[in-house]
XYZ file of C-alpha atoms in Angstrom:
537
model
C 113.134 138.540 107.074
C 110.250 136.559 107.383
C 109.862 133.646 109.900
C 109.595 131.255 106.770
C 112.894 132.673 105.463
C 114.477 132.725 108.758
C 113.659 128.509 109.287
C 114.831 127.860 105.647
C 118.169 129.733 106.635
C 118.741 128.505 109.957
C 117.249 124.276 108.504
C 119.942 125.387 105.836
C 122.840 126.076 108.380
C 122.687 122.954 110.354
C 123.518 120.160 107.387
C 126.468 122.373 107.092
C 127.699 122.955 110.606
C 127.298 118.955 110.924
C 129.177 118.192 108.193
C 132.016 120.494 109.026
C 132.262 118.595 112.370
C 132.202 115.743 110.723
C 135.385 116.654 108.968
C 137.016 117.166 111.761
C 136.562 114.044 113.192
C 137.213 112.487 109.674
C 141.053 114.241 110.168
C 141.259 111.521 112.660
C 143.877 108.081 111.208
C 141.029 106.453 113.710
C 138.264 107.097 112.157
C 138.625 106.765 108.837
C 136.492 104.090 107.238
C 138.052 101.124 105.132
C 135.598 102.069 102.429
C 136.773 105.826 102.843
C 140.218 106.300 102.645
C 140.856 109.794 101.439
C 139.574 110.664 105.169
C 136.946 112.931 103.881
C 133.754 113.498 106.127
C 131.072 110.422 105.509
C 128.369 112.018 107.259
C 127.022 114.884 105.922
C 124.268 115.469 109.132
C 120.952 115.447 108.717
C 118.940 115.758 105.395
C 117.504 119.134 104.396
C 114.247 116.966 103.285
C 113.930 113.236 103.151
C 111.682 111.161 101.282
C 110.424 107.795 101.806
C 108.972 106.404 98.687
C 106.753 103.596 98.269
C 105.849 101.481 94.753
C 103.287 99.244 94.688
C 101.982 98.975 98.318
C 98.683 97.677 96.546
C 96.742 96.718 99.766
C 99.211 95.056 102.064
C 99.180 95.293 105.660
C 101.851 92.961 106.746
C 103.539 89.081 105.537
C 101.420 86.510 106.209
C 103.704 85.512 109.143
C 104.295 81.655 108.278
C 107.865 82.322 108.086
C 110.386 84.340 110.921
C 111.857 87.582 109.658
C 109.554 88.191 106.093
C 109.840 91.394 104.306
C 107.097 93.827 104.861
C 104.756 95.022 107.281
C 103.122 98.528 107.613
C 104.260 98.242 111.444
C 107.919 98.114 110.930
C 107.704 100.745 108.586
C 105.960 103.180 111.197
C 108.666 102.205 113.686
C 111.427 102.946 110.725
C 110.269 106.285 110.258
C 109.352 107.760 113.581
C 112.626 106.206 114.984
C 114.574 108.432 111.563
C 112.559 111.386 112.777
C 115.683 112.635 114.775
C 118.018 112.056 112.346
C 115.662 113.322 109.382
C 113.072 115.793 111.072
C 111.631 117.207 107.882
C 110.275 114.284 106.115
C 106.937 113.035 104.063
C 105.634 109.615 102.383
C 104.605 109.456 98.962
C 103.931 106.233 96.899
C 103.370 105.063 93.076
C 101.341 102.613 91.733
C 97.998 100.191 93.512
C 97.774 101.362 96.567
C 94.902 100.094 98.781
C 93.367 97.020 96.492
C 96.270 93.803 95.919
C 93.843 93.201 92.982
C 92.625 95.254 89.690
C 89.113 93.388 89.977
C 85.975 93.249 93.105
C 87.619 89.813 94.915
C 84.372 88.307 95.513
C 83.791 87.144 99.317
C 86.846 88.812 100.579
C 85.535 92.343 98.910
C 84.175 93.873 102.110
C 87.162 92.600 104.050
C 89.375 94.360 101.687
C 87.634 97.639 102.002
C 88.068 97.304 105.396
C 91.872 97.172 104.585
C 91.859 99.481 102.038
C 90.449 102.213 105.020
C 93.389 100.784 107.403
C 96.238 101.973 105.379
C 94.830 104.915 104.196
C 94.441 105.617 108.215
C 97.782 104.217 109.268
C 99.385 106.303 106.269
C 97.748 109.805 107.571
C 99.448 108.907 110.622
C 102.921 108.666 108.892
C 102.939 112.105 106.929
C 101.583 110.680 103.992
C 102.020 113.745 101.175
C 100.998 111.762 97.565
C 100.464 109.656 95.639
C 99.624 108.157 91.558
C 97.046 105.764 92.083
C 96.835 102.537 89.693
C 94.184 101.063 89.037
C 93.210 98.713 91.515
C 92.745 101.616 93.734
C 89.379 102.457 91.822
C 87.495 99.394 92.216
C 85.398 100.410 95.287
C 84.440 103.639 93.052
C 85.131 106.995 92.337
C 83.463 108.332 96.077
C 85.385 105.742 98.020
C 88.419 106.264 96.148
C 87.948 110.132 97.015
C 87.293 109.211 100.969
C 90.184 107.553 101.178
C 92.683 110.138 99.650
C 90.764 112.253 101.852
C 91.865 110.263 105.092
C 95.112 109.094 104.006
C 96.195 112.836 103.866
C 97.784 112.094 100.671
C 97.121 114.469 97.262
C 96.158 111.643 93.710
C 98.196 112.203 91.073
C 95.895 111.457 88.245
C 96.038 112.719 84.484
C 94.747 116.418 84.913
C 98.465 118.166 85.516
C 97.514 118.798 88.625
C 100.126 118.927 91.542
C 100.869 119.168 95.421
C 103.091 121.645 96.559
C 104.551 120.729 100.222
C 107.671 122.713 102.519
C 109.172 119.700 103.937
C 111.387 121.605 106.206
C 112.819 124.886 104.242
C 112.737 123.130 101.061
C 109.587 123.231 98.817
C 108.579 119.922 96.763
C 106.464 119.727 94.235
C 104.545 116.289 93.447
C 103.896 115.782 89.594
C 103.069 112.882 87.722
C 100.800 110.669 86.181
C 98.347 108.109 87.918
C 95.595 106.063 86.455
C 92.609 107.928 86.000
C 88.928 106.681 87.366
C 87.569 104.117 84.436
C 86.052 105.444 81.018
C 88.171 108.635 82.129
C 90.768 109.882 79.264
C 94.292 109.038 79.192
C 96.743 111.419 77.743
C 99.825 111.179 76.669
C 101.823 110.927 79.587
C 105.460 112.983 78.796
C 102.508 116.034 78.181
C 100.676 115.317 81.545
C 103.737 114.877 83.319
C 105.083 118.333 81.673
C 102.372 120.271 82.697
C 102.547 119.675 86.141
C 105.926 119.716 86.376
C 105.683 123.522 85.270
C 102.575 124.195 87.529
C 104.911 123.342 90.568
C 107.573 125.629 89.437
C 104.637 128.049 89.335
C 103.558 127.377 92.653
C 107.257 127.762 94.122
C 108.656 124.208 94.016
C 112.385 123.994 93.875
C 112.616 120.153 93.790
C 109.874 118.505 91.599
C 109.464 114.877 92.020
C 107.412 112.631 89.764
C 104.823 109.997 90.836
C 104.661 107.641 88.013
C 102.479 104.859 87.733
C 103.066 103.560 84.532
C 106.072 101.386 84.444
C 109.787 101.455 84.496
C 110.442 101.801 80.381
C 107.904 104.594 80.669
C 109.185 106.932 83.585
C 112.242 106.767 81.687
C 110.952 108.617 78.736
C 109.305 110.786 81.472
C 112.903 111.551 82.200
C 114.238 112.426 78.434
C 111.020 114.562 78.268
C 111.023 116.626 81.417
C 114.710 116.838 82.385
C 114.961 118.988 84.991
C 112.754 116.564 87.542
C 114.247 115.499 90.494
C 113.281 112.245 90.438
C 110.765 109.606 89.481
C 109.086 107.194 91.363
C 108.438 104.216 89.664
C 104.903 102.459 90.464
C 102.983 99.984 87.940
C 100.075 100.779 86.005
C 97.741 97.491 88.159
C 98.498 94.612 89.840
C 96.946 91.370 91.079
C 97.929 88.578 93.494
C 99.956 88.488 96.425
C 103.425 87.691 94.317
C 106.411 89.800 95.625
C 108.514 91.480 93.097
C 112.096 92.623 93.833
C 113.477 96.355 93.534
C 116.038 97.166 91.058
C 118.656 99.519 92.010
C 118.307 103.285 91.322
C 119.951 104.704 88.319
C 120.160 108.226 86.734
C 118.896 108.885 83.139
C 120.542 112.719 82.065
C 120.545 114.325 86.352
C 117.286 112.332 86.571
C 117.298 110.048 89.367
C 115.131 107.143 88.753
C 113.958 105.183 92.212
C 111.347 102.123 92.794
C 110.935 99.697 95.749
C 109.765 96.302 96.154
C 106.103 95.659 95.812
C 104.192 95.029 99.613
C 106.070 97.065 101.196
C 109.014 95.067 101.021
C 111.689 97.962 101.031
C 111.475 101.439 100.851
C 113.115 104.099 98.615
C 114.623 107.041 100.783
C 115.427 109.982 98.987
C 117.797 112.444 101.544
C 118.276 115.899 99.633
C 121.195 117.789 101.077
C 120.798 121.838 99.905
C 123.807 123.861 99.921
C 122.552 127.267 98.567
C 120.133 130.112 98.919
C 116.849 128.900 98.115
C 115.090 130.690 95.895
C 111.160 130.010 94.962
C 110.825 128.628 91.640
C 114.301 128.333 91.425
C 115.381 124.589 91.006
C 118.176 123.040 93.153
C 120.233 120.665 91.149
C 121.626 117.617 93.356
C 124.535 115.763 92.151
C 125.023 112.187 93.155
C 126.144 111.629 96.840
C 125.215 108.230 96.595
C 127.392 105.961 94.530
C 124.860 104.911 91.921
C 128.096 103.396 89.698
C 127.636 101.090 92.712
C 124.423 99.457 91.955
C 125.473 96.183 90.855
C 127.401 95.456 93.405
C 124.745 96.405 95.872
C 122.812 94.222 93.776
C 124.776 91.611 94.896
C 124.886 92.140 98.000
C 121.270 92.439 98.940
C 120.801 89.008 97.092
C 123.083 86.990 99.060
C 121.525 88.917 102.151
C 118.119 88.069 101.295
C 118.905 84.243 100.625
C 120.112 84.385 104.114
C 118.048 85.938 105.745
C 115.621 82.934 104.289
C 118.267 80.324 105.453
C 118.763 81.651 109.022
C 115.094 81.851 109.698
C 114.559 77.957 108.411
C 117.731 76.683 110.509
C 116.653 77.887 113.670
C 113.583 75.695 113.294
C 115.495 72.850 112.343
C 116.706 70.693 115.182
C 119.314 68.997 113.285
C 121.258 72.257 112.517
C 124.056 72.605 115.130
C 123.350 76.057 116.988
C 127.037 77.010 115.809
C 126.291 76.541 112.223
C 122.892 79.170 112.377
C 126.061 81.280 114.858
C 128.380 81.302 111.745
C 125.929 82.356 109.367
C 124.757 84.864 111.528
C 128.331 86.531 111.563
C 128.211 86.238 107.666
C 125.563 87.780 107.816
C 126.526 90.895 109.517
C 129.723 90.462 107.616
C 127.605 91.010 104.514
C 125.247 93.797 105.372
C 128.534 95.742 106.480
C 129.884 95.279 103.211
C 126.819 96.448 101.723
C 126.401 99.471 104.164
C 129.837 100.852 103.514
C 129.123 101.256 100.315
C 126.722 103.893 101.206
C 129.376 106.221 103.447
C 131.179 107.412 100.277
C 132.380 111.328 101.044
C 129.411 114.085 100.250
C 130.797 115.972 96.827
C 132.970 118.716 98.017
C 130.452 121.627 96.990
C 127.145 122.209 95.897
C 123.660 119.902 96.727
C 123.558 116.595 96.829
C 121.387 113.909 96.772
C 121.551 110.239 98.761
C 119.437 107.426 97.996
C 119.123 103.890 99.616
C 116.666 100.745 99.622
C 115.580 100.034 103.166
C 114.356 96.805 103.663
C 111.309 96.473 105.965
C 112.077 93.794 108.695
C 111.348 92.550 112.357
C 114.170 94.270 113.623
C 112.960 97.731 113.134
C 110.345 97.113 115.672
C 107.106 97.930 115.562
C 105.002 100.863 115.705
C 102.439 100.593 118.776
C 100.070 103.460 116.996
C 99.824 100.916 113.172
C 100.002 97.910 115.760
C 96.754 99.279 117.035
C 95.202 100.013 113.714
C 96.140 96.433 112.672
C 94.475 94.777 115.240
C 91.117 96.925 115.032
C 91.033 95.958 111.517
C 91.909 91.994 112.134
C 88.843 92.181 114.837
C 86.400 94.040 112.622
C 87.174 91.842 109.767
C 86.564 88.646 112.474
C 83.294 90.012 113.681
C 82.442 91.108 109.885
C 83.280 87.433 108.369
C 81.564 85.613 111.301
C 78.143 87.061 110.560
C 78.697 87.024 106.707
C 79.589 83.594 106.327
C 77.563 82.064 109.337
C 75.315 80.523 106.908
C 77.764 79.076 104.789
C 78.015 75.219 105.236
C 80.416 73.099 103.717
C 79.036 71.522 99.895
C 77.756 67.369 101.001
C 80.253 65.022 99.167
C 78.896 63.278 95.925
C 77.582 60.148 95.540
C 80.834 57.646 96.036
C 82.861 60.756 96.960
C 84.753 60.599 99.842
C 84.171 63.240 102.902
C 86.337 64.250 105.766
C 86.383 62.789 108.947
C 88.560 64.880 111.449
C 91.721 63.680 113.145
C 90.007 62.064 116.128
C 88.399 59.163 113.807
C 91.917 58.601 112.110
C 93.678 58.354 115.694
C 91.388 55.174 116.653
C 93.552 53.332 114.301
C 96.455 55.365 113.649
C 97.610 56.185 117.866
C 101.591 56.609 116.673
C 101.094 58.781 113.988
C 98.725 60.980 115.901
C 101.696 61.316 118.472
C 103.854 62.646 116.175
C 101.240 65.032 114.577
C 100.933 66.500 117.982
C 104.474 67.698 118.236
C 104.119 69.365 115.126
C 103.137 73.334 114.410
C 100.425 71.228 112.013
C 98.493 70.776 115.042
C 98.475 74.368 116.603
C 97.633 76.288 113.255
C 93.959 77.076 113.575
C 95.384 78.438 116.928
C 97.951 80.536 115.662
C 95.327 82.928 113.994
C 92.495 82.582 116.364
C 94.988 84.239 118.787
C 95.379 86.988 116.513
C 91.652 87.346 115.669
C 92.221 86.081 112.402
C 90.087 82.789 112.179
C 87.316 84.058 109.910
C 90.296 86.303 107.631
C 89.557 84.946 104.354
C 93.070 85.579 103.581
C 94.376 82.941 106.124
C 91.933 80.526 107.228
C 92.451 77.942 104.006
C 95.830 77.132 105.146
C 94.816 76.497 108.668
C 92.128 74.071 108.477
C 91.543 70.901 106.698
C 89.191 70.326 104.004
C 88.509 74.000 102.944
C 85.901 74.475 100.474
C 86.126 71.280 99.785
C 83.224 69.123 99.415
C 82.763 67.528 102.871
C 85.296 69.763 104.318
C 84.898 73.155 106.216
C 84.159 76.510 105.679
C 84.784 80.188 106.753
C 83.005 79.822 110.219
C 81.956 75.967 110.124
C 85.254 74.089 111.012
C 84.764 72.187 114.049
C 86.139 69.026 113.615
C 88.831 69.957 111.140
C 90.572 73.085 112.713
C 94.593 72.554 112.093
C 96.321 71.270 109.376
C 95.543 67.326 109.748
C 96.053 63.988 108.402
C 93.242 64.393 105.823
C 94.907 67.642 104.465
C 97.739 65.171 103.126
C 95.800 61.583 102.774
C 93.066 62.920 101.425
C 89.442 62.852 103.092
C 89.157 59.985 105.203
C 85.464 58.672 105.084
C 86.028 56.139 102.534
C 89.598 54.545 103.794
C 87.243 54.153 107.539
C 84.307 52.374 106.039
C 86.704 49.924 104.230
C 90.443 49.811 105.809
C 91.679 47.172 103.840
C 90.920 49.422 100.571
C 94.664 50.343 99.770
C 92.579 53.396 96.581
C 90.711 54.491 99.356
C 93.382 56.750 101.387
C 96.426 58.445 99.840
C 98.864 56.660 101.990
C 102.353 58.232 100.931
C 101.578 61.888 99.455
C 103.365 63.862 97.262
C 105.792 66.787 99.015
C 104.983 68.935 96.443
C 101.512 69.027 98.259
C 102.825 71.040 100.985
C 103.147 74.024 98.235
C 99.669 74.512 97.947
C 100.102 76.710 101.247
C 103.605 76.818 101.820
C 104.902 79.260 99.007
C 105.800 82.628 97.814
C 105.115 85.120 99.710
C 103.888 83.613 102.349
C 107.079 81.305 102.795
C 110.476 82.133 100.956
C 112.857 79.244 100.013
C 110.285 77.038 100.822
C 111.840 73.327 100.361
C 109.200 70.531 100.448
C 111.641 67.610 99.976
C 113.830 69.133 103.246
C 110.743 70.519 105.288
C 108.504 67.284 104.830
C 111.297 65.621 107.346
C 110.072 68.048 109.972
C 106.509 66.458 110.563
C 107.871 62.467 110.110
C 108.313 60.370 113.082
C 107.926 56.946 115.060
C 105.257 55.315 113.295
C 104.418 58.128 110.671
C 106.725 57.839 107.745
C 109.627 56.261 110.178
C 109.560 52.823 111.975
C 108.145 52.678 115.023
C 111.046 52.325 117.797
């Protein structure tokens, strides 16, 4: 027997000497689950192979942070997974869809900060046992020789339109990666049920006995995918390009014929994980056929579920900044919380099928709580201090465009406080006047993704820049009045100053993704006071 053999027998063994204790223990009146009351075993031990499958990642690091407890974040997921390395040993990463570019086109200024990016995650991801992936294609924007540098250092195999596969033993069980990514520009596309066919055959060649599809092409599309080669595994759902930093949510999984069909939330925002549970001799070449361990009938009302979750998960987060929610009301919805993610976590201890292999599948959301990975927490913050000292030199020379002849120019906050003493008192207790701090503590004041929304006046004739803020770091009065220069020469000028703005102003920074459940009619109460928007007491 050889030592390969040997590991897949004795990997083999140990999901079913776990799962026979587990029975035992399930024998027990005690321990039998409300959600399982037949008192058969709910945990079937660890998975022969697991899978964590990303769609979509398409160049995003982490939330921008404006609001507690966002989805996301390349550091919780490195905690998630090294933290499930007990429980799943044998395990690998593999994604669908843009992966290192948010956008399909060059962005302009930010385009060398984003290939700095862009060579962060495919750095953090080598770090995570990154295995494949079907590019979209954003990911080819930099060119063919950086796209190639960075599959290189991610560690991850492109699935493109040549049939080609990767072959990897996650633990004893041998997966093969098929599918169909977007190919380099001007390159042919072929059909994609023949490219996908192809490689699905070149894995069986090569050994596989689970073949999984990377398909970055749409959900109506990896369906046919699943008519034409029926004997996949499953197919990872990933979109053909993408641009702008909107989230998108995950449907549920669902099986067309045994084909599972899986895809995540864009960003990062949950994760597929695929656990595949063999209960047979392995055989190369030889396919292993997992029923459903999972539930999938289920989906809607884990649909369900993780929308009421989300919305409060939104809700808590806002409360606890708002002083005029009673600490026992954010307490209550706390415990409904938990209440709630119970409910939806039972659903996922259903028995393992009596006999045979078996898959389970589950969306993991990626949030605070999982911690955070010091290894990507280091990569992060190398990339938001070359980006600072990148943007600093690039954009040194960049001055803010003069105003236009009767156009009014900004002023800063000390100019409006010579007049306007109370409502400067109030703007002080506000986060308003810490923002430009907030990221220059994080090495992110010259990050072209966040400066805008923490200064006033950007790009804005008159205003402030990239590097040139001085006056007009923080979110001040101007950034809802309007620029000031006009409403100082001539006070009495009632045109000259915007003196009651709009809420809906605030959403100009304050929106999806960046802030979820964003109200501007509720959250403009926050920054009102004594002698700014309130009488003076």
């Amino acid at each position: 027997m050889t030592s390969r053999t040997a590991l897949r027998h004795i990997v083999l063994a140990v999901p079913l000497l776990a799962a026979g204790l587990a029975a035992c223990e399930g024998c027990r009146s005690s321990a039998t689950p409300a959600s399982n009351p037949t008192g058969q075993a709910v945990d079937p031990g660890p998975p022969t192979a697991r899978l964590y499958l990303v769609s979509d990642l398409a160049g995003a690091l982490e939330p921008c942070g404006c609001t507690k407890d966002q989805l996301g974040g390349l550091d919780h997921f490195g905690a998630w997974v090294k933290h499930e390395a007990v429980r799943a040993p044998a395990a690998v990463v593999a994604s669908a869809g843009p992966l290192f570019f948010m956008d399909d086109a060059p962005a302009g200024d930010r385009a060398d900060q984003d290939r700095i990016k862009a060579d962060t995650i495919a750095r953090v991801l080598r770090g995570l046992g990154f295995a494949s992936f079907a590019p979209g294609d954003n990911d080819w924007i930099d060119g063919v020789p950086s796209f190639d540098k960075r599959a290189q250092d991610s560690g991850g195999t492109p699935i493109l339109t040549d049939a080609k596969v990767a072959v990897r033993d996650v633990g004893p069980l041998r997966i093969g990666f098929v599918g169909y990514g977007q190919p380099a520009p001007g390159s042919p596309k072929p059909p994609v049920e023949d490219v996908v066919r192809r490689g699905f055959e070149e894995a069986k060649r090569q050994g596989a006995e689970a073949v999984i599809a990377l398909a970055a092409v749409g959900r109506g599309e990896a369906k046919r995918i699943a008519d034409a080669v029926p004997d996949l595994t499953a197919i990872v759902v990933g979109s053909p390009k993408s641009r702008g930093d909107s989230n998108t949510t995950a449907p549920q999984g669902e099986q067309v014929g045994s084909v599972l069909i899986v895809q995540g939330a864009n960003h990062l925002q949950s994760v597929a994980v695929l656990d595949l549970y063999v209960r047979e001799p392995l055989e190369p070449g030889h396919l292993v056929k997992f029923a459903d361990g999972t539930g999938l009938e289920l989906s809607r009302k884990r649909a369900e579920l993780a929308d009421r979750i989300d919305d409060l998960h939104t809700k808590i987060a806002s409360w606890e900044r708002d002083p005029s929610v009673a600490p026992g009301d954010v307490a209550a919805r706390r415990r409904e919380l938990a209440d709630l993610e119970a409910q939806r976590d039972a659903l996922d201890t259903r028995a393992p099928p009596a006999k045979g292999s078996f898959f389970r599948y589950a969306l993991k959301e990626m949030r605070q709580s999982l911690g955070q990975d010091p290894a990507v927490q280091a990569d992060l913050l190398a990339f938001y201090k070359s980006v600072d000292d990148h943007n600093r030199v690039a954009f040194a020379d960049r001055v803010p465009r003069p105003a236009g002849p009767g156009q009014a120019s900004y002023v800063g906050i000390d100019v409006c406080t010579k007049c306007h003493a109370a409502p400067r008192a109030v703007w002080n207790d506000t986060p308003h006047s810490r923002a430009y701090a907030t990221i220059a503590d994080q090495f992110k004041e010259f990050n072209l993704e966040c400066v805008g929304c923490h200064v006033t006046g950007y790009e804005q004739p008159g205003g402030s820049t990239v590097t040139h803020v001085d006056k007009l770091k923080d979110v001040q009065c101007e950034v809802c009045h309007g620029p000031g220069s006009k409403h100082v020469t001539n006070p009495s000028d009632k045109t000259a100053i915007v003196a009651v703005p709009n809420p809906t102003l605030c959403l100009d920074c304050h929106h999806p993704p960046h802030v979820e459940g964003f109200d501007p009619a509720l959250k403009i109460k926050e920054i009102l006071g004594p002698g700014h928007g309130m009488p003076l007491k």
